[in-house]
Coordinates of C-alpha atoms in Angstrom, one line a residue:
X1 CA -29.6 -17.1 -19.1
X2 CA -32.2 -15.3 -17.1
X3 CA -31.4 -11.8 -15.6
X4 CA -33.1 -10.7 -12.4
X5 CA -34.8 -7.3 -12.4
X6 CA -34.2 -5.1 -9.5
X7 CA -36.5 -2.2 -8.8
X8 CA -34.9 0.7 -6.9
X9 CA -36.9 3.3 -5.1
X10 CA -36.3 5.6 -2.2
X11 CA -37.6 3.1 0.4
X12 CA -35.3 0.4 -0.8
X13 CA -32.1 2.4 -0.6
X14 CA -30.3 1.8 2.7
X15 CA -26.9 3.6 2.9
X16 CA -23.9 1.7 4.3
X17 CA -21.5 3.0 6.9
X18 CA -21.5 6.7 7.3
X19 CA -23.3 7.4 4.0
X20 CA -26.3 9.6 3.7
X21 CA -29.0 9.6 1.0
X22 CA -30.3 13.1 0.3
X23 CA -33.2 14.3 -1.9
X24 CA -31.8 17.4 -3.8
X25 CA -33.7 20.6 -3.5
X26 CA -34.9 21.9 -6.9
X27 CA -32.7 24.4 -8.7
X28 CA -33.7 28.0 -8.7
X29 CA -35.9 28.8 -11.7
X30 CA -35.4 32.6 -11.5
X31 CA -32.7 35.0 -10.4
X32 CA -33.3 37.3 -7.4
X33 CA -34.4 40.0 -9.9
X34 CA -37.0 37.7 -11.5
X35 CA -35.3 36.7 -14.7
X36 CA -36.1 33.1 -15.8
X37 CA -33.0 30.9 -16.1
X38 CA -32.6 28.3 -18.9
X39 CA -31.7 24.8 -17.8
X40 CA -28.0 25.1 -18.7
X41 CA -27.7 28.3 -16.5
X42 CA -29.2 26.9 -13.3
X43 CA -26.8 26.4 -10.5
X44 CA -26.4 22.9 -9.2
X45 CA -28.1 22.9 -5.8
X46 CA -26.1 22.0 -2.7
X47 CA -29.0 21.8 -0.3
X48 CA -31.3 18.8 0.2
X49 CA -33.3 16.7 2.7
X50 CA -31.9 13.6 4.3
X51 CA -34.2 10.7 3.4
X52 CA -32.0 7.8 4.7
X53 CA -28.9 7.2 6.7
X54 CA -26.4 4.4 7.3
X55 CA -25.6 3.0 10.7
X56 CA -22.5 5.2 11.1
X57 CA -18.8 4.7 10.9
X58 CA -17.4 1.6 12.6
X59 CA -15.1 2.3 15.5
X60 CA -12.1 0.2 16.5
X61 CA -14.2 -1.8 19.0
X62 CA -16.7 -2.8 16.3
X63 CA -19.5 -0.6 17.5
X64 CA -20.9 2.2 15.3
X65 CA -20.4 5.9 15.9
X66 CA -23.8 7.4 15.2
X67 CA -24.2 10.1 12.5
X68 CA -24.7 13.7 13.4
X69 CA -27.6 14.1 10.9
X70 CA -31.0 12.4 11.0
X71 CA -33.7 11.7 8.5
X72 CA -35.7 14.9 7.8
X73 CA -32.7 17.3 8.3
X74 CA -32.1 19.9 5.6
X75 CA -28.4 19.9 4.8
X76 CA -25.8 21.9 2.9
X77 CA -23.2 19.6 1.2
X78 CA -20.1 20.0 -0.9
X79 CA -20.8 21.0 -4.5
X80 CA -19.2 18.0 -6.3
X81 CA -19.6 15.4 -3.5
X82 CA -21.3 12.0 -3.7
X83 CA -23.0 10.0 -6.4
X84 CA -26.0 11.4 -8.2
X85 CA -29.1 9.2 -8.5
X86 CA -32.4 9.9 -10.3
X87 CA -35.5 8.0 -9.0
X88 CA -39.0 8.6 -10.2
X89 CA -38.1 12.0 -11.7
X90 CA -36.5 13.3 -8.5
X91 CA -32.7 13.9 -8.0
X92 CA -30.9 12.4 -5.1
X93 CA -27.2 12.3 -4.0
X94 CA -25.6 9.5 -2.0
X95 CA -22.7 11.0 0.0
X96 CA -20.4 10.4 3.0
X97 CA -21.3 12.3 6.2
X98 CA -17.9 14.1 5.9
X99 CA -19.3 15.8 2.7
X100 CA -22.1 17.4 4.7
X101 CA -21.1 20.9 5.7
X102 CA -24.0 22.0 7.8
X103 CA -27.6 21.4 8.9
X104 CA -29.8 24.2 7.7
X105 CA -32.6 25.3 10.0

């Protein structure tokens, strides 16, 4: 039996429906006072950059309702939302648009 190999990278991930693929911002290395944090003390970031979006949620008439976020937006999302993915050493999260709390300017 021959198994096919699938290579996943950022450009091959296309979210479905109202899902959004976000590159997670790195965790803070230091406290505000300048103290270096060990890995186990770093807060899980809740901010990231949208790298890919789905077509939107399907409405009753079959058309898609467009998402409120776009590629390139910095967003704040729920702390335990989505599915975490690691690609080429970077952290990403795939989440539903409803888990995005705000666009950060």
